[in-house]
C-alpha positions as a LaTeX table, in Angstrom:
\begin{tabular}{lrrr}
\hline
Residue & $x$ (\AA) & $y$ (\AA) & $z$ (\AA) \\
\hline
Unk1 & $-2.57$ & $-12.47$ & 17.14 \\
Unk2 & $-0.22$ & $-12.79$ & 14.21 \\
Unk3 & 0.40 & $-10.04$ & 11.67 \\
Unk4 & $-1.53$ & $-11.81$ & 8.90 \\
Unk5 & $-4.69$ & $-11.72$ & 11.00 \\
Unk6 & $-5.08$ & $-8.00$ & 10.29 \\
Unk7 & $-6.67$ & $-6.62$ & 7.15 \\
Unk8 & $-5.95$ & $-3.13$ & 5.82 \\
Unk9 & $-9.38$ & $-1.55$ & 5.31 \\
Unk10 & $-8.31$ & 1.99 & 4.45 \\
Unk11 & $-5.15$ & 3.83 & 3.43 \\
Unk12 & $-5.03$ & 7.59 & 2.97 \\
Unk13 & $-3.37$ & 9.48 & 0.18 \\
Unk14 & 0.07 & 10.81 & 1.23 \\
Unk15 & 0.37 & 14.35 & 2.61 \\
Unk16 & 3.53 & 16.12 & 1.49 \\
Unk17 & 5.94 & 18.49 & 3.24 \\
Unk18 & 4.56 & 18.55 & 6.75 \\
Unk19 & 5.39 & 17.11 & 10.16 \\
Unk20 & 1.79 & 17.94 & 11.16 \\
Unk21 & $-0.14$ & 16.45 & 8.22 \\
Unk22 & $-3.88$ & 16.98 & 7.82 \\
Unk23 & $-5.63$ & 14.29 & 5.84 \\
Unk24 & $-8.74$ & 14.72 & 3.73 \\
Unk25 & $-12.14$ & 13.43 & 4.78 \\
Unk26 & $-12.34$ & 9.68 & 4.20 \\
Unk27 & $-15.54$ & 7.80 & 3.41 \\
Unk28 & $-15.18$ & 4.18 & 4.53 \\
Unk29 & $-17.80$ & 1.46 & 4.15 \\
Unk30 & $-18.91$ & 0.48 & 7.66 \\
Unk31 & $-19.00$ & $-3.22$ & 6.83 \\
Unk32 & $-15.47$ & $-3.08$ & 5.46 \\
Unk33 & $-14.26$ & $-1.02$ & 8.42 \\
Unk34 & $-15.57$ & $-3.13$ & 11.29 \\
Unk35 & $-18.28$ & $-5.48$ & 9.96 \\
Unk36 & $-20.84$ & $-3.26$ & 11.73 \\
Unk37 & $-19.23$ & $-4.01$ & 15.13 \\
Unk38 & $-18.50$ & $-0.70$ & 16.89 \\
Unk39 & $-16.26$ & $-2.53$ & 19.40 \\
Unk40 & $-14.14$ & $-4.37$ & 16.87 \\
Unk41 & $-10.43$ & $-3.55$ & 17.43 \\
Unk42 & $-8.97$ & $-1.13$ & 14.87 \\
Unk43 & $-5.33$ & $-0.22$ & 14.45 \\
Unk44 & $-4.31$ & 3.24 & 13.19 \\
Unk45 & $-0.85$ & 3.38 & 11.65 \\
Unk46 & 1.14 & 6.41 & 10.47 \\
Unk47 & 3.38 & 5.66 & 7.48 \\
Unk48 & 6.22 & 7.51 & 5.83 \\
Unk49 & 5.75 & 7.06 & 2.09 \\
Unk50 & 8.98 & 6.65 & 0.12 \\
Unk51 & 8.22 & 8.09 & $-3.31$ \\
Unk52 & 11.22 & 6.67 & $-5.16$ \\
Unk53 & 10.49 & 3.07 & $-4.28$ \\
Unk54 & 6.79 & 3.29 & $-3.49$ \\
Unk55 & 7.35 & 1.59 & $-0.13$ \\
Unk56 & 6.29 & 2.68 & 3.33 \\
Unk57 & 8.07 & 3.05 & 6.67 \\
Unk58 & 5.89 & 2.64 & 9.74 \\
Unk59 & 6.26 & 5.64 & 12.06 \\
Unk60 & 3.85 & 4.65 & 14.81 \\
Unk61 & 0.49 & 3.08 & 15.63 \\
Unk62 & $-2.30$ & 2.80 & 18.15 \\
Unk63 & $-5.30$ & 0.57 & 18.78 \\
Unk64 & $-8.84$ & 1.78 & 19.27 \\
Unk65 & $-12.44$ & 1.00 & 18.25 \\
Unk66 & $-15.06$ & 2.89 & 16.30 \\
Unk67 & $-17.01$ & 3.45 & 19.53 \\
Unk68 & $-13.96$ & 5.02 & 21.19 \\
Unk69 & $-13.44$ & 7.31 & 18.19 \\
Unk70 & $-17.10$ & 8.36 & 18.31 \\
Unk71 & $-16.82$ & 9.01 & 22.05 \\
Unk72 & $-14.10$ & 11.59 & 21.43 \\
Unk73 & $-16.74$ & 13.72 & 19.67 \\
Unk74 & $-18.91$ & 14.09 & 22.76 \\
Unk75 & $-18.75$ & 17.54 & 24.29 \\
Unk76 & $-18.16$ & 16.10 & 27.77 \\
Unk77 & $-15.33$ & 13.86 & 26.61 \\
Unk78 & $-11.90$ & 14.87 & 27.98 \\
Unk79 & $-10.23$ & 13.00 & 25.11 \\
Unk80 & $-9.86$ & 14.65 & 21.72 \\
Unk81 & $-7.31$ & 12.35 & 20.15 \\
Unk82 & $-5.05$ & 9.35 & 20.49 \\
Unk83 & $-1.41$ & 8.92 & 21.39 \\
Unk84 & 0.63 & 7.19 & 18.71 \\
Unk85 & 3.23 & 4.73 & 19.96 \\
Unk86 & 6.35 & 3.53 & 18.18 \\
Unk87 & 4.74 & 0.09 & 18.33 \\
Unk88 & 1.76 & $-1.45$ & 20.10 \\
Unk89 & 4.13 & $-3.19$ & 22.50 \\
Unk90 & 6.12 & 0.00 & 23.16 \\
Unk91 & 5.21 & 2.81 & 25.50 \\
Unk92 & 7.31 & 5.32 & 23.55 \\
Unk93 & 5.00 & 8.04 & 22.24 \\
Unk94 & 6.01 & 9.38 & 18.82 \\
Unk95 & 2.99 & 11.53 & 18.03 \\
Unk96 & $-0.72$ & 12.13 & 18.40 \\
Unk97 & $-3.85$ & 11.82 & 16.27 \\
Unk98 & $-6.63$ & 14.36 & 16.56 \\
Unk99 & $-10.04$ & 13.50 & 15.11 \\
Unk100 & $-11.98$ & 16.74 & 14.70 \\
Unk101 & $-15.00$ & 15.10 & 13.06 \\
Unk102 & $-16.47$ & 11.64 & 12.62 \\
Unk103 & $-19.98$ & 10.91 & 11.43 \\
Unk104 & $-21.90$ & 7.70 & 10.81 \\
Unk105 & $-23.86$ & 8.69 & 7.73 \\
Unk106 & $-25.89$ & 5.48 & 7.53 \\
Unk107 & $-25.42$ & 2.49 & 9.79 \\
Unk108 & $-25.81$ & 0.19 & 6.80 \\
Unk109 & $-23.79$ & 2.19 & 4.34 \\
Unk110 & $-20.77$ & 4.21 & 5.24 \\
Unk111 & $-18.62$ & 6.01 & 7.74 \\
Unk112 & $-17.19$ & 9.49 & 7.24 \\
Unk113 & $-13.99$ & 10.18 & 9.11 \\
Unk114 & $-11.66$ & 13.15 & 9.24 \\
Unk115 & $-8.30$ & 12.59 & 10.92 \\
Unk116 & $-5.99$ & 15.57 & 10.97 \\
Unk117 & $-3.26$ & 17.34 & 12.84 \\
Unk118 & $-0.98$ & 14.39 & 13.45 \\
Unk119 & 2.05 & 15.68 & 15.35 \\
Unk120 & 5.33 & 13.82 & 15.02 \\
Unk121 & 7.85 & 13.93 & 17.85 \\
Unk122 & 11.05 & 13.70 & 15.83 \\
Unk123 & 13.25 & 16.45 & 17.21 \\
Unk124 & 15.70 & 13.89 & 18.58 \\
Unk125 & 15.37 & 11.42 & 15.72 \\
Unk126 & 18.49 & 11.15 & 13.62 \\
Unk127 & 16.87 & 9.05 & 10.89 \\
Unk128 & 17.23 & 11.12 & 7.73 \\
Unk129 & 14.17 & 9.43 & 6.28 \\
Unk130 & 12.05 & 10.89 & 9.08 \\
Unk131 & 13.65 & 14.31 & 9.08 \\
Unk132 & 13.24 & 14.89 & 5.34 \\
Unk133 & 10.25 & 17.08 & 4.61 \\
Unk134 & 10.11 & 15.73 & 1.07 \\
Unk135 & 8.67 & 12.40 & 2.22 \\
Unk136 & 4.85 & 12.39 & 2.51 \\
Unk137 & 2.90 & 10.86 & 5.39 \\
Unk138 & $-0.02$ & 8.47 & 5.05 \\
Unk139 & $-2.03$ & 6.45 & 7.53 \\
Unk140 & $-3.58$ & 2.98 & 7.57 \\
Unk141 & $-6.60$ & 1.62 & 9.38 \\
Unk142 & $-6.47$ & $-2.15$ & 9.82 \\
Unk143 & $-8.99$ & $-4.40$ & 11.49 \\
Unk144 & $-8.96$ & $-7.75$ & 13.22 \\
Unk145 & $-11.14$ & $-10.59$ & 11.91 \\
Unk146 & $-14.68$ & $-10.83$ & 13.22 \\
Unk147 & $-14.10$ & $-13.87$ & 15.43 \\
Unk148 & $-11.36$ & $-15.91$ & 17.00 \\
Unk149 & $-11.69$ & $-18.71$ & 14.45 \\
Unk150 & $-11.29$ & $-16.42$ & 11.46 \\
Unk151 & $-9.60$ & $-18.05$ & 8.45 \\
Unk152 & $-7.01$ & $-15.26$ & 8.53 \\
Unk153 & $-5.45$ & $-17.09$ & 11.51 \\
Unk154 & $-4.70$ & $-20.01$ & 9.20 \\
Unk155 & $-1.55$ & $-19.88$ & 7.14 \\
Unk156 & $-1.14$ & $-19.85$ & 3.39 \\
Unk157 & 0.37 & $-23.34$ & 3.65 \\
Unk158 & $-2.71$ & $-24.61$ & 5.49 \\
Unk159 & $-4.83$ & $-23.98$ & 2.41 \\
Unk160 & $-2.27$ & $-25.40$ & $-0.03$ \\
Unk161 & $-1.86$ & $-28.52$ & 2.12 \\
Unk162 & $-5.65$ & $-28.95$ & 2.18 \\
Unk163 & $-6.10$ & $-29.03$ & $-1.58$ \\
Unk164 & $-6.10$ & $-25.42$ & $-2.78$ \\
Unk165 & $-4.33$ & $-24.93$ & $-6.12$ \\
Unk166 & $-2.78$ & $-21.83$ & $-7.66$ \\
Unk167 & $-3.67$ & $-21.19$ & $-11.30$ \\
Unk168 & $-0.85$ & $-19.13$ & $-12.83$ \\
Unk169 & $-1.13$ & $-17.00$ & $-15.96$ \\
Unk170 & 1.74 & $-15.00$ & $-17.48$ \\
Unk171 & 1.01 & $-12.08$ & $-19.86$ \\
Unk172 & 3.99 & $-10.72$ & $-21.82$ \\
Unk173 & 4.26 & $-7.23$ & $-23.33$ \\
Unk174 & 5.04 & $-7.22$ & $-27.07$ \\
Unk175 & 4.54 & $-3.50$ & $-27.68$ \\
Unk176 & 7.04 & $-1.65$ & $-29.87$ \\
Unk177 & 8.47 & 0.29 & $-26.92$ \\
Unk178 & 10.36 & $-2.90$ & $-26.00$ \\
Unk179 & 12.60 & $-2.37$ & $-29.03$ \\
Unk180 & 13.25 & $-4.47$ & $-32.12$ \\
Unk181 & 13.92 & $-8.11$ & $-31.08$ \\
Unk182 & 16.45 & $-8.33$ & $-33.96$ \\
Unk183 & 18.61 & $-5.67$ & $-32.28$ \\
Unk184 & 21.11 & $-6.90$ & $-29.66$ \\
Unk185 & 20.41 & $-5.44$ & $-26.22$ \\
Unk186 & 16.68 & $-4.85$ & $-26.75$ \\
Unk187 & 14.36 & $-6.22$ & $-24.09$ \\
Unk188 & 13.17 & $-9.02$ & $-26.42$ \\
Unk189 & 16.64 & $-9.52$ & $-27.95$ \\
Unk190 & 16.61 & $-12.62$ & $-30.18$ \\
Unk191 & 19.90 & $-11.78$ & $-31.92$ \\
Unk192 & 22.28 & $-13.10$ & $-29.28$ \\
Unk193 & 22.63 & $-16.42$ & $-27.49$ \\
Unk194 & 22.43 & $-14.94$ & $-24.00$ \\
Unk195 & 19.10 & $-14.62$ & $-22.20$ \\
Unk196 & 17.27 & $-11.35$ & $-22.76$ \\
Unk197 & 15.55 & $-9.48$ & $-19.93$ \\
Unk198 & 12.18 & $-11.16$ & $-20.46$ \\
Unk199 & 13.81 & $-14.60$ & $-20.54$ \\
Unk200 & 15.73 & $-13.92$ & $-17.34$ \\
Unk201 & 12.51 & $-12.67$ & $-15.78$ \\
Unk202 & 10.61 & $-15.80$ & $-16.88$ \\
Unk203 & 13.40 & $-18.02$ & $-15.57$ \\
Unk204 & 13.52 & $-16.28$ & $-12.20$ \\
Unk205 & 9.75 & $-16.21$ & $-11.70$ \\
Unk206 & 9.23 & $-19.66$ & $-13.21$ \\
Unk207 & 11.43 & $-21.25$ & $-10.56$ \\
Unk208 & 9.26 & $-19.68$ & $-7.86$ \\
Unk209 & 6.03 & $-20.75$ & $-9.59$ \\
Unk210 & 7.27 & $-24.32$ & $-9.72$ \\
Unk211 & 6.87 & $-24.56$ & $-5.96$ \\
Unk212 & 3.10 & $-24.18$ & $-6.29$ \\
Unk213 & 2.10 & $-25.35$ & $-9.78$ \\
Unk214 & 3.30 & $-27.66$ & $-12.54$ \\
Unk215 & 1.63 & $-25.69$ & $-15.33$ \\
Unk216 & 0.67 & $-22.18$ & $-16.36$ \\
Unk217 & $-1.04$ & $-20.30$ & $-19.17$ \\
Unk218 & 1.03 & $-17.94$ & $-21.36$ \\
Unk219 & $-0.49$ & $-14.92$ & $-23.10$ \\
Unk220 & 0.86 & $-11.99$ & $-25.03$ \\
Unk221 & $-0.48$ & $-8.50$ & $-25.68$ \\
Unk222 & 0.32 & $-5.43$ & $-27.76$ \\
Unk223 & 1.36 & $-7.13$ & $-31.03$ \\
Unk224 & $-0.06$ & $-6.92$ & $-34.53$ \\
Unk225 & $-1.10$ & $-9.97$ & $-36.56$ \\
Unk226 & $-2.42$ & $-9.64$ & $-40.13$ \\
Unk227 & $-2.59$ & $-5.88$ & $-39.67$ \\
Unk228 & $-4.72$ & $-6.09$ & $-36.51$ \\
Unk229 & $-3.35$ & $-5.15$ & $-33.08$ \\
Unk230 & $-4.29$ & $-7.73$ & $-30.50$ \\
Unk231 & $-4.21$ & $-7.11$ & $-26.76$ \\
Unk232 & $-4.66$ & $-10.78$ & $-25.85$ \\
Unk233 & $-3.25$ & $-13.78$ & $-27.71$ \\
Unk234 & $-1.96$ & $-17.22$ & $-26.86$ \\
Unk235 & 1.70 & $-18.18$ & $-26.81$ \\
Unk236 & 2.56 & $-21.76$ & $-27.67$ \\
Unk237 & 0.65 & $-24.49$ & $-29.47$ \\
Unk238 & $-1.52$ & $-25.33$ & $-26.46$ \\
Unk239 & $-3.35$ & $-23.16$ & $-23.96$ \\
Unk240 & $-1.25$ & $-24.44$ & $-21.06$ \\
Unk241 & 2.49 & $-24.99$ & $-20.61$ \\
Unk242 & 3.29 & $-28.07$ & $-18.54$ \\
Unk243 & 6.48 & $-29.01$ & $-16.81$ \\
Unk244 & 9.62 & $-26.92$ & $-16.43$ \\
Unk245 & 10.57 & $-23.31$ & $-17.10$ \\
Unk246 & 11.96 & $-24.53$ & $-20.43$ \\
Unk247 & 8.43 & $-25.14$ & $-21.73$ \\
Unk248 & 7.49 & $-21.54$ & $-20.89$ \\
Unk249 & 10.61 & $-20.21$ & $-22.61$ \\
Unk250 & 9.88 & $-22.41$ & $-25.63$ \\
Unk251 & 6.39 & $-20.95$ & $-25.96$ \\
Unk252 & 7.79 & $-17.43$ & $-25.60$ \\
Unk253 & 10.53 & $-17.90$ & $-28.20$ \\
Unk254 & 8.17 & $-19.62$ & $-30.61$ \\
Unk255 & 6.06 & $-16.50$ & $-31.06$ \\
Unk256 & 8.97 & $-14.79$ & $-32.82$ \\
Unk257 & 8.74 & $-17.42$ & $-35.55$ \\
Unk258 & 5.23 & $-16.17$ & $-36.38$ \\
Unk259 & 4.21 & $-13.06$ & $-38.31$ \\
Unk260 & 4.14 & $-11.02$ & $-35.10$ \\
Unk261 & 4.83 & $-7.29$ & $-35.44$ \\
Unk262 & 5.53 & $-5.29$ & $-32.29$ \\
Unk263 & 2.82 & $-2.66$ & $-31.96$ \\
Unk264 & 0.85 & $-0.83$ & $-29.27$ \\
Unk265 & $-0.54$ & 0.90 & $-27.29$ \\
Unk266 & 0.17 & $-0.72$ & $-23.90$ \\
Unk267 & $-3.18$ & $-1.89$ & $-22.53$ \\
Unk268 & $-3.64$ & $-4.36$ & $-19.69$ \\
Unk269 & $-7.42$ & $-4.41$ & $-19.69$ \\
Unk270 & $-8.04$ & $-7.51$ & $-21.79$ \\
Unk271 & $-5.51$ & $-9.74$ & $-20.04$ \\
Unk272 & $-6.83$ & $-8.68$ & $-16.62$ \\
Unk273 & $-10.39$ & $-9.33$ & $-17.75$ \\
Unk274 & $-9.48$ & $-12.74$ & $-19.18$ \\
Unk275 & $-7.78$ & $-13.70$ & $-15.91$ \\
Unk276 & $-10.79$ & $-12.50$ & $-13.90$ \\
Unk277 & $-13.22$ & $-14.48$ & $-16.06$ \\
Unk278 & $-11.09$ & $-17.58$ & $-15.56$ \\
Unk279 & $-10.94$ & $-16.98$ & $-11.80$ \\
Unk280 & $-14.69$ & $-16.41$ & $-11.58$ \\
Unk281 & $-15.40$ & $-19.66$ & $-13.43$ \\
Unk282 & $-13.37$ & $-21.52$ & $-10.81$ \\
Unk283 & $-15.31$ & $-19.73$ & $-8.09$ \\
Unk284 & $-18.71$ & $-20.59$ & $-9.60$ \\
Unk285 & $-17.70$ & $-24.25$ & $-9.97$ \\
Unk286 & $-16.66$ & $-24.33$ & $-6.35$ \\
Unk287 & $-13.14$ & $-25.31$ & $-7.36$ \\
Unk288 & $-10.38$ & $-24.98$ & $-4.79$ \\
Unk289 & $-8.41$ & $-22.71$ & $-7.10$ \\
Unk290 & $-6.92$ & $-19.23$ & $-6.72$ \\
Unk291 & $-5.76$ & $-17.44$ & $-9.87$ \\
Unk292 & $-2.55$ & $-15.41$ & $-10.21$ \\
Unk293 & $-1.83$ & $-13.21$ & $-13.23$ \\
Unk294 & 1.75 & $-12.00$ & $-13.78$ \\
Unk295 & 2.03 & $-9.12$ & $-16.26$ \\
Unk296 & 5.56 & $-8.59$ & $-17.60$ \\
Unk297 & 5.77 & $-5.12$ & $-19.14$ \\
Unk298 & 8.17 & $-2.32$ & $-20.00$ \\
Unk299 & 5.68 & 0.48 & $-19.32$ \\
Unk300 & 2.43 & 1.58 & $-17.75$ \\
Unk301 & $-1.02$ & 1.24 & $-19.25$ \\
Unk302 & $-2.04$ & 4.01 & $-21.59$ \\
Unk303 & $-5.55$ & 3.66 & $-20.17$ \\
Unk304 & $-4.49$ & 3.89 & $-16.56$ \\
Unk305 & $-7.91$ & 4.71 & $-15.12$ \\
Unk306 & $-9.48$ & 1.70 & $-16.84$ \\
Unk307 & $-6.78$ & $-0.52$ & $-15.35$ \\
Unk308 & $-7.52$ & 0.89 & $-11.90$ \\
Unk309 & $-11.25$ & 0.39 & $-12.43$ \\
Unk310 & $-10.85$ & $-3.24$ & $-13.48$ \\
Unk311 & $-8.62$ & $-4.05$ & $-10.52$ \\
Unk312 & $-11.31$ & $-2.60$ & $-8.28$ \\
Unk313 & $-14.18$ & $-4.40$ & $-10.02$ \\
Unk314 & $-12.44$ & $-7.78$ & $-9.91$ \\
Unk315 & $-11.46$ & $-7.58$ & $-6.25$ \\
Unk316 & $-14.29$ & $-9.97$ & $-5.36$ \\
Unk317 & $-12.97$ & $-12.89$ & $-7.41$ \\
Unk318 & $-10.12$ & $-15.20$ & $-6.31$ \\
Unk319 & $-7.41$ & $-13.36$ & $-8.22$ \\
Unk320 & $-4.12$ & $-11.54$ & $-7.67$ \\
Unk321 & $-2.40$ & $-9.45$ & $-10.35$ \\
Unk322 & 1.39 & $-9.04$ & $-10.14$ \\
Unk323 & 3.02 & $-6.44$ & $-12.39$ \\
Unk324 & 6.71 & $-6.87$ & $-13.18$ \\
Unk325 & 8.37 & $-3.82$ & $-14.73$ \\
Unk326 & 11.28 & $-4.27$ & $-17.15$ \\
Unk327 & 13.49 & $-1.64$ & $-18.75$ \\
Unk328 & 14.13 & 1.93 & $-17.72$ \\
Unk329 & 10.64 & 3.42 & $-17.67$ \\
Unk330 & 9.45 & 5.61 & $-14.82$ \\
Unk331 & 7.28 & 3.19 & $-12.86$ \\
Unk332 & 6.12 & 5.66 & $-10.19$ \\
Unk333 & 2.54 & 5.38 & $-11.46$ \\
Unk334 & 2.66 & 1.59 & $-11.13$ \\
Unk335 & 3.98 & 1.84 & $-7.59$ \\
Unk336 & 1.14 & 4.22 & $-6.77$ \\
Unk337 & $-1.49$ & 2.05 & $-8.43$ \\
Unk338 & $-0.52$ & $-1.09$ & $-6.56$ \\
Unk339 & $-0.09$ & 0.65 & $-3.19$ \\
Unk340 & $-3.59$ & 2.18 & $-3.19$ \\
Unk341 & $-5.89$ & 0.75 & $-0.52$ \\
Unk342 & $-9.62$ & 1.31 & $-0.35$ \\
Unk343 & $-12.66$ & $-0.48$ & 1.02 \\
Unk344 & $-12.26$ & $-3.28$ & $-1.54$ \\
Unk345 & $-9.62$ & $-5.99$ & $-1.38$ \\
Unk346 & $-6.24$ & $-5.03$ & $-2.83$ \\
Unk347 & $-5.37$ & $-7.58$ & $-5.53$ \\
Unk348 & $-2.32$ & $-6.05$ & $-7.24$ \\
Unk349 & 1.38 & $-5.64$ & $-6.50$ \\
Unk350 & 4.43 & $-4.41$ & $-8.40$ \\
Unk351 & 8.13 & $-5.27$ & $-8.57$ \\
Unk352 & 10.92 & $-3.92$ & $-10.78$ \\
Unk353 & 13.10 & $-6.42$ & $-12.60$ \\
Unk354 & 16.17 & $-4.16$ & $-12.59$ \\
Unk355 & 16.34 & $-4.32$ & $-8.80$ \\
Unk356 & 16.93 & $-8.07$ & $-9.13$ \\
Unk357 & 18.65 & $-8.39$ & $-12.50$ \\
Unk358 & 21.92 & $-9.55$ & $-10.93$ \\
Unk359 & 20.03 & $-12.24$ & $-9.00$ \\
Unk360 & 17.00 & $-13.16$ & $-11.14$ \\
Unk361 & 15.89 & $-15.91$ & $-8.77$ \\
Unk362 & 15.28 & $-13.31$ & $-6.07$ \\
Unk363 & 12.80 & $-11.72$ & $-8.48$ \\
Unk364 & 10.44 & $-14.66$ & $-8.08$ \\
Unk365 & 10.50 & $-14.32$ & $-4.32$ \\
Unk366 & 9.88 & $-10.57$ & $-4.51$ \\
Unk367 & 7.10 & $-10.95$ & $-7.10$ \\
Unk368 & 5.19 & $-13.44$ & $-4.96$ \\
Unk369 & 5.81 & $-11.64$ & $-1.67$ \\
Unk370 & 2.31 & $-10.12$ & $-1.44$ \\
Unk371 & 0.49 & $-13.20$ & $-2.71$ \\
Unk372 & $-0.01$ & $-15.06$ & 0.61 \\
Unk373 & $-1.51$ & $-11.98$ & 2.30 \\
Unk374 & $-3.85$ & $-11.27$ & $-0.65$ \\
Unk375 & $-4.83$ & $-14.95$ & $-0.73$ \\
Unk376 & $-5.57$ & $-14.96$ & 3.01 \\
Unk377 & $-7.55$ & $-11.73$ & 2.75 \\
Unk378 & $-9.78$ & $-13.31$ & 0.10 \\
Unk379 & $-10.35$ & $-16.32$ & 2.35 \\
Unk380 & $-11.13$ & $-14.09$ & 5.33 \\
Unk381 & $-13.61$ & $-11.92$ & 3.43 \\
Unk382 & $-15.40$ & $-15.00$ & 2.09 \\
Unk383 & $-15.24$ & $-16.98$ & 5.35 \\
Unk384 & $-13.41$ & $-19.88$ & 3.72 \\
Unk385 & $-11.47$ & $-22.07$ & 6.10 \\
Unk386 & $-8.95$ & $-24.83$ & 5.30 \\
Unk387 & $-10.91$ & $-27.40$ & 7.28 \\
Unk388 & $-13.95$ & $-26.87$ & 5.03 \\
Unk389 & $-12.20$ & $-28.13$ & 1.92 \\
\hline
\end{tabular}
C-alpha cells in the first residue's frame, strides 16, 4: 500500500528533554481512529520534533490494531507493549511503547488512550539530532482506509484528469507591520523598480498555480479605507484574475493607487471564513471543485485561538489553507498551528518565503507540497472516487 493511503488520525503534543517520554492521555474519536473496526491496521510512529523548523524526523514505527492494544490490558496477557522498529520493513528495534491504560469510553463516541514510557535505543546512534535532549518527541497514529478500493489509493492526478478543478484564492497582508510601501526595502516596496518580497512570492507561487488553474481570486486584509479597517477586500477591478501571473501582479499593484492606508491588527478570520463559504457552496452544488486559500503574511494572527478554531470548524469542507510567511517575524506559532493533528482533517500548512527567496520558483513547489495529501484525505473521508465523476 502506498504512503498516501494512510491517514494521520492523531498526533501528540511534543514531550521535551527525555529519551523516555511519557505522553498525556489522548481522547480520540473511535470513528476517526478506526471507523469502528477494532481490527483495522493502525501504525504508531515516534517522531523527533525539530522546533526551529517545525518539521519532524521519524524515529521508528510499528503496526497494530485497536484489538491488539486492548488485549495488552488483560491481566493474563504476557504483552505489555510494542517493539518500535526503525521502519516497518526493518527488523532493527529502536525502542518500545508501553500502554499502561486504554479504555473505550463509548463504542459510538470516543477512545481514551495513554501511551507512555517510550524507550529509545540510541546509545550507539551518532546522529546529533537524536542525541540532543533539547528536541521533543511526539507520536503519530495513522490508519489505513476502510477497504481495498478506498479513494486514497487513487492519485491526485487521477482526480484532476477526471474533471476536478482547483479554485485558488490569494489573500495578501496589508497591515502596517509590513512597513511603508513608499520606503525602499519594505515588504511592499513600491519605490524601486525591482520586485518586492510580496511580488517575488506571487511570481513564484503563481507559476505553480498555473499548472492547475487559469484564474484565481485576489483579496487583501488589514488595510484602512475611509477610516475603516477592513479585514477582507477585493484586489483588482473584477473578482477573478484570469491568465498569467502578470494579471495577479497588476491587481496587487493597482491597490496602491487607491486610498489604502496600511493598518491592523493582523486577523485571518474573515478571509478563512470567506474561502470556506466559497468552498461549501461548491460542495452543496455538487461541483467538482476543491478550494485552496493562500495567505501571504508577515506575522501571526492576533486572534490565534480564533484562527485555530476556524481551521478546525472548516475541516469538513473541500478547502486547504496555505500560510506563507514573509519578513523576519518569529513564525514558531505558525509552524505549531499547521503541524497540529487531531481527529478532524488537517487543512493548513505553512512555508517561509525567506527559505526560498534566492529561488522563488521553489517556493511554489514547497507551498503546494501538502496539498495533494490534504486533497486525497478529503476524498477518502467523503468516499469520493475519481471514477464517480
